[in-house]
PDB file of C-alpha atoms and ligand atoms in Angstrom:
ATOM      1  CA  UNK A   1       0.000   0.000   0.000  1.00 42.00           C
ATOM      2  CA  UNK A   2       1.405   3.362  -1.006  1.00 45.00           C
ATOM      3  CA  UNK A   3       1.997   5.836   1.803  1.00 55.00           C
ATOM      4  CA  UNK A   4       1.819   8.885  -0.441  1.00 75.00           C
ATOM      5  CA  UNK A   5      -0.836  10.183  -2.782  1.00 78.00           C
ATOM      6  CA  UNK A   6      -0.363  10.001  -6.558  1.00 81.00           C
ATOM      7  CA  UNK A   7      -1.839  13.499  -6.759  1.00 89.00           C
ATOM      8  CA  UNK A   8      -1.118  16.960  -5.405  1.00 94.00           C
ATOM      9  CA  UNK A   9      -4.164  18.073  -3.521  1.00 95.00           C
ATOM     10  CA  UNK A  10      -5.520  20.858  -1.361  1.00 96.00           C
ATOM     11  CA  UNK A  11      -6.731  19.751   2.088  1.00 97.00           C
ATOM     12  CA  UNK A  12      -9.564  21.562   3.851  1.00 97.00           C
ATOM     13  CA  UNK A  13     -10.346  20.341   7.356  1.00 97.00           C
ATOM     14  CA  UNK A  14     -13.602  21.286   9.028  1.00 97.00           C
ATOM     15  CA  UNK A  15     -16.259  20.018  11.411  1.00 96.00           C
ATOM     16  CA  UNK A  16     -17.725  17.779   8.694  1.00 96.00           C
ATOM     17  CA  UNK A  17     -18.293  14.037   9.214  1.00 96.00           C
ATOM     18  CA  UNK A  18     -17.022  12.405   6.042  1.00 96.00           C
ATOM     19  CA  UNK A  19     -14.159  12.609   3.558  1.00 97.00           C
ATOM     20  CA  UNK A  20     -14.842  13.971   0.099  1.00 97.00           C
ATOM     21  CA  UNK A  21     -12.790  14.814  -2.959  1.00 97.00           C
ATOM     22  CA  UNK A  22     -13.516  17.136  -5.872  1.00 96.00           C
ATOM     23  CA  UNK A  23     -11.713  18.075  -9.082  1.00 95.00           C
ATOM     24  CA  UNK A  24     -12.205  21.649 -10.332  1.00 89.00           C
ATOM     25  CA  UNK A  25     -12.358  22.483 -14.064  1.00 83.00           C
ATOM     26  CA  UNK A  26      -8.739  23.708 -13.839  1.00 84.00           C
ATOM     27  CA  UNK A  27      -7.708  20.369 -12.299  1.00 92.00           C
ATOM     28  CA  UNK A  28      -7.253  21.405  -8.671  1.00 94.00           C
ATOM     29  CA  UNK A  29      -7.952  18.400  -6.435  1.00 97.00           C
ATOM     30  CA  UNK A  30      -9.547  19.354  -3.128  1.00 97.00           C
ATOM     31  CA  UNK A  31     -10.018  16.952  -0.229  1.00 97.00           C
ATOM     32  CA  UNK A  32     -12.478  17.921   2.490  1.00 98.00           C
ATOM     33  CA  UNK A  33     -11.908  16.108   5.750  1.00 97.00           C
ATOM     34  CA  UNK A  34     -13.084  16.022   9.376  1.00 97.00           C
ATOM     35  CA  UNK A  35     -10.457  17.370  11.833  1.00 97.00           C
ATOM     36  CA  UNK A  36      -9.805  13.932  13.311  1.00 95.00           C
ATOM     37  CA  UNK A  37      -8.933  11.919  10.190  1.00 96.00           C
ATOM     38  CA  UNK A  38      -5.196  11.063  10.034  1.00 96.00           C
ATOM     39  CA  UNK A  39      -3.131  11.783   6.921  1.00 94.00           C
ATOM     40  CA  UNK A  40      -2.676   8.065   6.175  1.00 95.00           C
ATOM     41  CA  UNK A  41      -6.424   7.575   5.939  1.00 96.00           C
ATOM     42  CA  UNK A  42      -6.737  10.535   3.576  1.00 96.00           C
ATOM     43  CA  UNK A  43      -4.106   8.975   1.329  1.00 95.00           C
ATOM     44  CA  UNK A  44      -5.897   5.602   1.420  1.00 95.00           C
ATOM     45  CA  UNK A  45      -9.103   7.415   0.490  1.00 96.00           C
ATOM     46  CA  UNK A  46      -7.404   9.215  -2.425  1.00 96.00           C
ATOM     47  CA  UNK A  47      -5.859   5.988  -3.698  1.00 94.00           C
ATOM     48  CA  UNK A  48      -9.261   4.304  -3.587  1.00 96.00           C
ATOM     49  CA  UNK A  49     -10.672   7.173  -5.674  1.00 96.00           C
ATOM     50  CA  UNK A  50      -7.742   7.155  -8.110  1.00 96.00           C
ATOM     51  CA  UNK A  51      -9.771   5.972 -11.123  1.00 96.00           C
ATOM     52  CA  UNK A  52     -12.462   8.591 -10.632  1.00 96.00           C
ATOM     53  CA  UNK A  53      -9.906  11.387 -10.110  1.00 97.00           C
ATOM     54  CA  UNK A  54      -7.924  10.396 -13.213  1.00 96.00           C
ATOM     55  CA  UNK A  55     -11.069  10.237 -15.327  1.00 96.00           C
ATOM     56  CA  UNK A  56     -11.939  13.793 -14.260  1.00 94.00           C
ATOM     57  CA  UNK A  57      -8.415  15.124 -14.848  1.00 95.00           C
ATOM     58  CA  UNK A  58      -8.447  13.586 -18.351  1.00 95.00           C
ATOM     59  CA  UNK A  59     -11.901  14.950 -19.134  1.00 92.00           C
ATOM     60  CA  UNK A  60     -10.801  18.467 -18.095  1.00 92.00           C
ATOM     61  CA  UNK A  61      -7.646  18.250 -20.205  1.00 93.00           C
ATOM     62  CA  UNK A  62      -9.730  17.117 -23.165  1.00 91.00           C
ATOM     63  CA  UNK A  63     -12.120  20.043 -22.662  1.00 92.00           C
ATOM     64  CA  UNK A  64      -9.166  22.427 -22.486  1.00 91.00           C
ATOM     65  CA  UNK A  65      -7.954  21.091 -25.850  1.00 91.00           C
ATOM     66  CA  UNK A  66     -11.352  21.742 -27.403  1.00 92.00           C
ATOM     67  CA  UNK A  67     -12.283  24.962 -25.590  1.00 95.00           C
ATOM     68  CA  UNK A  68      -8.819  26.335 -24.707  1.00 94.00           C
ATOM     69  CA  UNK A  69      -9.089  29.439 -26.877  1.00 96.00           C
ATOM     70  CA  UNK A  70     -12.505  30.330 -25.431  1.00 97.00           C
ATOM     71  CA  UNK A  71     -11.289  29.660 -21.883  1.00 94.00           C
ATOM     72  CA  UNK A  72      -8.333  31.984 -22.468  1.00 93.00           C
ATOM     73  CA  UNK A  73     -10.651  34.766 -23.709  1.00 95.00           C
ATOM     74  CA  UNK A  74      -9.153  34.971 -27.203  1.00 97.00           C
ATOM     75  CA  UNK A  75     -12.308  33.620 -28.816  1.00 98.00           C
ATOM     76  CA  UNK A  76     -15.977  33.406 -27.843  1.00 98.00           C
ATOM     77  CA  UNK A  77     -19.015  31.398 -28.917  1.00 98.00           C
ATOM     78  CA  UNK A  78     -21.970  32.835 -30.822  1.00 98.00           C
ATOM     79  CA  UNK A  79     -24.713  30.180 -31.070  1.00 97.00           C
ATOM     80  CA  UNK A  80     -22.036  27.492 -30.945  1.00 96.00           C
ATOM     81  CA  UNK A  81     -19.778  29.161 -33.524  1.00 97.00           C
ATOM     82  CA  UNK A  82     -16.313  30.187 -32.321  1.00 97.00           C
ATOM     83  CA  UNK A  83     -15.292  33.725 -33.324  1.00 98.00           C
ATOM     84  CA  UNK A  84     -12.650  36.255 -32.172  1.00 98.00           C
ATOM     85  CA  UNK A  85     -13.339  38.264 -29.032  1.00 98.00           C
ATOM     86  CA  UNK A  86     -12.079  41.840 -29.230  1.00 97.00           C
ATOM     87  CA  UNK A  87     -12.175  43.957 -26.088  1.00 97.00           C
ATOM     88  CA  UNK A  88     -11.292  47.463 -27.188  1.00 95.00           C
ATOM     89  CA  UNK A  89     -12.452  50.855 -25.932  1.00 94.00           C
ATOM     90  CA  UNK A  90     -12.511  52.148 -29.513  1.00 92.00           C
ATOM     91  CA  UNK A  91     -14.838  51.146 -32.353  1.00 90.00           C
ATOM     92  CA  UNK A  92     -18.375  49.826 -32.613  1.00 94.00           C
ATOM     93  CA  UNK A  93     -19.720  47.205 -30.216  1.00 97.00           C
ATOM     94  CA  UNK A  94     -21.606  44.270 -31.649  1.00 97.00           C
ATOM     95  CA  UNK A  95     -21.619  40.756 -33.012  1.00 97.00           C
ATOM     96  CA  UNK A  96     -20.138  40.565 -36.480  1.00 95.00           C
ATOM     97  CA  UNK A  97     -19.507  37.688 -38.833  1.00 91.00           C
ATOM     98  CA  UNK A  98     -16.069  36.800 -37.526  1.00 92.00           C
ATOM     99  CA  UNK A  99     -15.923  38.595 -34.188  1.00 97.00           C
ATOM    100  CA  UNK A 100     -17.620  39.895 -31.072  1.00 98.00           C
ATOM    101  CA  UNK A 101     -16.504  43.442 -30.245  1.00 98.00           C
ATOM    102  CA  UNK A 102     -17.053  45.086 -26.881  1.00 98.00           C
ATOM    103  CA  UNK A 103     -15.580  48.118 -25.104  1.00 97.00           C
ATOM    104  CA  UNK A 104     -15.556  46.198 -21.840  1.00 97.00           C
ATOM    105  CA  UNK A 105     -16.222  42.556 -21.000  1.00 96.00           C
ATOM    106  CA  UNK A 106     -19.077  43.794 -18.731  1.00 96.00           C
ATOM    107  CA  UNK A 107     -20.939  44.845 -21.890  1.00 97.00           C
ATOM    108  CA  UNK A 108     -21.232  41.293 -23.250  1.00 98.00           C
ATOM    109  CA  UNK A 109     -24.743  40.793 -21.884  1.00 98.00           C
ATOM    110  CA  UNK A 110     -26.045  43.975 -23.510  1.00 98.00           C
ATOM    111  CA  UNK A 111     -24.344  43.142 -26.824  1.00 98.00           C
ATOM    112  CA  UNK A 112     -25.552  39.515 -26.935  1.00 98.00           C
ATOM    113  CA  UNK A 113     -29.125  40.291 -25.892  1.00 98.00           C
ATOM    114  CA  UNK A 114     -29.515  43.177 -28.318  1.00 97.00           C
ATOM    115  CA  UNK A 115     -28.047  41.201 -31.231  1.00 97.00           C
ATOM    116  CA  UNK A 116     -29.598  37.780 -30.603  1.00 98.00           C
ATOM    117  CA  UNK A 117     -32.226  38.110 -27.851  1.00 98.00           C
ATOM    118  CA  UNK A 118     -35.309  38.678 -30.026  1.00 98.00           C
ATOM    119  CA  UNK A 119     -34.499  35.857 -32.410  1.00 97.00           C
ATOM    120  CA  UNK A 120     -33.866  33.507 -29.465  1.00 98.00           C
ATOM    121  CA  UNK A 121     -37.135  34.428 -27.727  1.00 98.00           C
ATOM    122  CA  UNK A 122     -39.049  33.830 -30.991  1.00 98.00           C
ATOM    123  CA  UNK A 123     -37.592  30.335 -30.992  1.00 98.00           C
ATOM    124  CA  UNK A 124     -38.570  29.895 -27.313  1.00 98.00           C
ATOM    125  CA  UNK A 125     -42.150  31.022 -28.088  1.00 98.00           C
ATOM    126  CA  UNK A 126     -42.432  28.603 -30.981  1.00 98.00           C
ATOM    127  CA  UNK A 127     -41.119  25.694 -28.882  1.00 97.00           C
ATOM    128  CA  UNK A 128     -43.596  26.648 -26.135  1.00 97.00           C
ATOM    129  CA  UNK A 129     -46.570  26.640 -28.476  1.00 97.00           C
ATOM    130  CA  UNK A 130     -45.443  23.355 -30.051  1.00 96.00           C
ATOM    131  CA  UNK A 131     -45.295  21.751 -26.563  1.00 93.00           C
ATOM    132  CA  UNK A 132     -48.567  23.342 -25.426  1.00 95.00           C
ATOM    133  CA  UNK A 133     -46.775  25.155 -22.584  1.00 96.00           C
ATOM    134  CA  UNK A 134     -46.605  28.828 -21.783  1.00 96.00           C
ATOM    135  CA  UNK A 135     -44.248  31.190 -19.976  1.00 97.00           C
ATOM    136  CA  UNK A 136     -45.830  34.253 -18.331  1.00 97.00           C
ATOM    137  CA  UNK A 137     -42.779  36.313 -19.334  1.00 97.00           C
ATOM    138  CA  UNK A 138     -39.289  35.815 -20.716  1.00 98.00           C
ATOM    139  CA  UNK A 139     -36.080  37.595 -19.797  1.00 97.00           C
ATOM    140  CA  UNK A 140     -32.308  37.438 -19.612  1.00 98.00           C
ATOM    141  CA  UNK A 141     -29.908  37.792 -16.697  1.00 97.00           C
ATOM    142  CA  UNK A 142     -26.312  36.963 -16.000  1.00 97.00           C
ATOM    143  CA  UNK A 143     -26.028  33.849 -13.820  1.00 95.00           C
ATOM    144  CA  UNK A 144     -22.817  32.086 -12.840  1.00 93.00           C
ATOM    145  CA  UNK A 145     -24.117  28.618 -12.121  1.00 91.00           C
ATOM    146  CA  UNK A 146     -27.352  28.087 -14.033  1.00 96.00           C
ATOM    147  CA  UNK A 147     -28.696  28.379 -17.557  1.00 97.00           C
ATOM    148  CA  UNK A 148     -32.215  29.361 -16.682  1.00 97.00           C
ATOM    149  CA  UNK A 149     -34.813  29.784 -13.994  1.00 97.00           C
ATOM    150  CA  UNK A 150     -38.601  29.466 -13.882  1.00 97.00           C
ATOM    151  CA  UNK A 151     -40.214  31.269 -10.934  1.00 96.00           C
ATOM    152  CA  UNK A 152     -43.502  30.497  -9.162  1.00 96.00           C
ATOM    153  CA  UNK A 153     -45.345  32.797 -11.583  1.00 97.00           C
ATOM    154  CA  UNK A 154     -43.974  30.888 -14.604  1.00 97.00           C
ATOM    155  CA  UNK A 155     -41.684  33.751 -15.580  1.00 98.00           C
ATOM    156  CA  UNK A 156     -38.677  32.212 -17.305  1.00 98.00           C
ATOM    157  CA  UNK A 157     -35.314  33.950 -17.120  1.00 98.00           C
ATOM    158  CA  UNK A 158     -32.351  32.702 -19.149  1.00 98.00           C
ATOM    159  CA  UNK A 159     -28.683  33.165 -18.517  1.00 98.00           C
ATOM    160  CA  UNK A 160     -27.724  35.432 -21.444  1.00 98.00           C
ATOM    161  CA  UNK A 161     -24.766  33.064 -22.038  1.00 98.00           C
ATOM    162  CA  UNK A 162     -27.334  30.635 -23.479  1.00 98.00           C
ATOM    163  CA  UNK A 163     -26.906  32.768 -26.629  1.00 98.00           C
ATOM    164  CA  UNK A 164     -23.366  31.387 -26.881  1.00 98.00           C
ATOM    165  CA  UNK A 165     -24.566  27.769 -27.060  1.00 98.00           C
ATOM    166  CA  UNK A 166     -25.408  25.689 -30.141  1.00 97.00           C
ATOM    167  CA  UNK A 167     -29.116  25.727 -30.994  1.00 98.00           C
ATOM    168  CA  UNK A 168     -29.702  22.099 -29.886  1.00 98.00           C
ATOM    169  CA  UNK A 169     -28.541  23.012 -26.342  1.00 98.00           C
ATOM    170  CA  UNK A 170     -30.576  26.232 -26.344  1.00 98.00           C
ATOM    171  CA  UNK A 171     -33.594  24.077 -27.232  1.00 98.00           C
ATOM    172  CA  UNK A 172     -32.842  21.679 -24.393  1.00 98.00           C
ATOM    173  CA  UNK A 173     -32.673  24.516 -21.829  1.00 98.00           C
ATOM    174  CA  UNK A 174     -35.869  26.129 -23.167  1.00 98.00           C
ATOM    175  CA  UNK A 175     -37.730  22.799 -22.898  1.00 98.00           C
ATOM    176  CA  UNK A 176     -36.304  22.171 -19.405  1.00 98.00           C
ATOM    177  CA  UNK A 177     -37.513  25.560 -18.126  1.00 98.00           C
ATOM    178  CA  UNK A 178     -40.893  25.242 -19.871  1.00 98.00           C
ATOM    179  CA  UNK A 179     -41.438  21.859 -18.193  1.00 98.00           C
ATOM    180  CA  UNK A 180     -40.960  23.647 -14.843  1.00 98.00           C
ATOM    181  CA  UNK A 181     -44.221  25.497 -15.577  1.00 97.00           C
ATOM    182  CA  UNK A 182     -45.852  22.055 -15.061  1.00 96.00           C
ATOM    183  CA  UNK A 183     -43.557  20.654 -12.359  1.00 96.00           C
ATOM    184  CA  UNK A 184     -41.300  22.673 -10.056  1.00 95.00           C
ATOM    185  CA  UNK A 185     -38.997  19.807  -9.077  1.00 96.00           C
ATOM    186  CA  UNK A 186     -36.519  17.523 -10.844  1.00 96.00           C
ATOM    187  CA  UNK A 187     -38.533  14.408  -9.998  1.00 97.00           C
ATOM    188  CA  UNK A 188     -38.882  11.345 -12.269  1.00 97.00           C
ATOM    189  CA  UNK A 189     -42.211  12.848 -13.416  1.00 97.00           C
ATOM    190  CA  UNK A 190     -40.421  16.049 -14.460  1.00 97.00           C
ATOM    191  CA  UNK A 191     -37.716  14.068 -16.273  1.00 97.00           C
ATOM    192  CA  UNK A 192     -40.421  12.059 -18.029  1.00 97.00           C
ATOM    193  CA  UNK A 193     -42.054  15.280 -19.189  1.00 97.00           C
ATOM    194  CA  UNK A 194     -38.760  16.609 -20.631  1.00 97.00           C
ATOM    195  CA  UNK A 195     -38.134  13.211 -22.274  1.00 97.00           C
ATOM    196  CA  UNK A 196     -41.559  13.228 -23.908  1.00 96.00           C
ATOM    197  CA  UNK A 197     -40.555  16.450 -25.717  1.00 96.00           C
ATOM    198  CA  UNK A 198     -36.857  15.648 -26.203  1.00 97.00           C
ATOM    199  CA  UNK A 199     -36.084  11.920 -26.432  1.00 96.00           C
ATOM    200  CA  UNK A 200     -32.357  12.807 -26.769  1.00 97.00           C
ATOM    201  CA  UNK A 201     -32.449  14.528 -23.338  1.00 97.00           C
ATOM    202  CA  UNK A 202     -29.537  12.634 -21.753  1.00 96.00           C
ATOM    203  CA  UNK A 203     -27.172  13.197 -24.701  1.00 97.00           C
ATOM    204  CA  UNK A 204     -27.925  16.921 -24.604  1.00 97.00           C
ATOM    205  CA  UNK A 205     -27.502  17.074 -20.823  1.00 96.00           C
ATOM    206  CA  UNK A 206     -24.081  15.464 -21.078  1.00 94.00           C
ATOM    207  CA  UNK A 207     -23.046  17.869 -23.832  1.00 95.00           C
ATOM    208  CA  UNK A 208     -24.324  20.857 -21.861  1.00 96.00           C
ATOM    209  CA  UNK A 209     -22.096  19.872 -18.921  1.00 93.00           C
ATOM    210  CA  UNK A 210     -19.058  20.407 -21.164  1.00 92.00           C
ATOM    211  CA  UNK A 211     -20.127  24.028 -21.614  1.00 94.00           C
ATOM    212  CA  UNK A 212     -20.698  24.728 -17.920  1.00 92.00           C
ATOM    213  CA  UNK A 213     -17.394  26.658 -17.750  1.00 91.00           C
ATOM    214  CA  UNK A 214     -19.114  29.398 -19.823  1.00 94.00           C
ATOM    215  CA  UNK A 215     -21.536  30.174 -17.007  1.00 90.00           C
ATOM    216  CA  UNK A 216     -18.593  30.858 -14.655  1.00 88.00           C
ATOM    217  CA  UNK A 217     -16.733  32.976 -17.225  1.00 91.00           C
ATOM    218  CA  UNK A 218     -17.448  36.622 -18.099  1.00 92.00           C
TER     219      UNK A 218
HETATM  220 ZN1  LIG B   1     -34.564  22.677 -13.529  1.00 74.35          ZN
END
């Protein structure tokens, strides 16, 4: 049995009861541990989780190969298409054929919503009427950990970064939020409802996870 971990990791001790490990998108491994657990047990725990940790590290490296330019801020997605991102105080702001131009990164929401918001909401309306569901109102906000939200009054708000995603993922999020007008939870009944509209639900969900870094960016 090895007495050292195969990985560098950050250790956070607290008054919790169990050991846990997480891998962040930039491949930082964090172990959360109760105060009393000895180092040797933490290493045993990490070695037992080796396969899971390696799978996550590999997945993140793969994503960085595919999305590296976007993650670095040199490029940006417009409906799934990768174009240059120019942040420059001078010139016109907007979404052009080969680039997104903004004076300040804080202006991305305004630029995306004014260029693509109406067209996107038309698509949302047409999906809603096709499914026989209805939102009381639509809107955009900037969220860091979600793509959309449906409140108790059936007002649906999207993360404006949805406008960066390919259309098939936009459709998935629209359907997901619309189904919340029928069911507020993520119960099997809710999942069944989404599936009845989108049989390819699980493929789309997996793909959407790859794009979750976008919500934390900008
Ligand atoms: Zn939901």
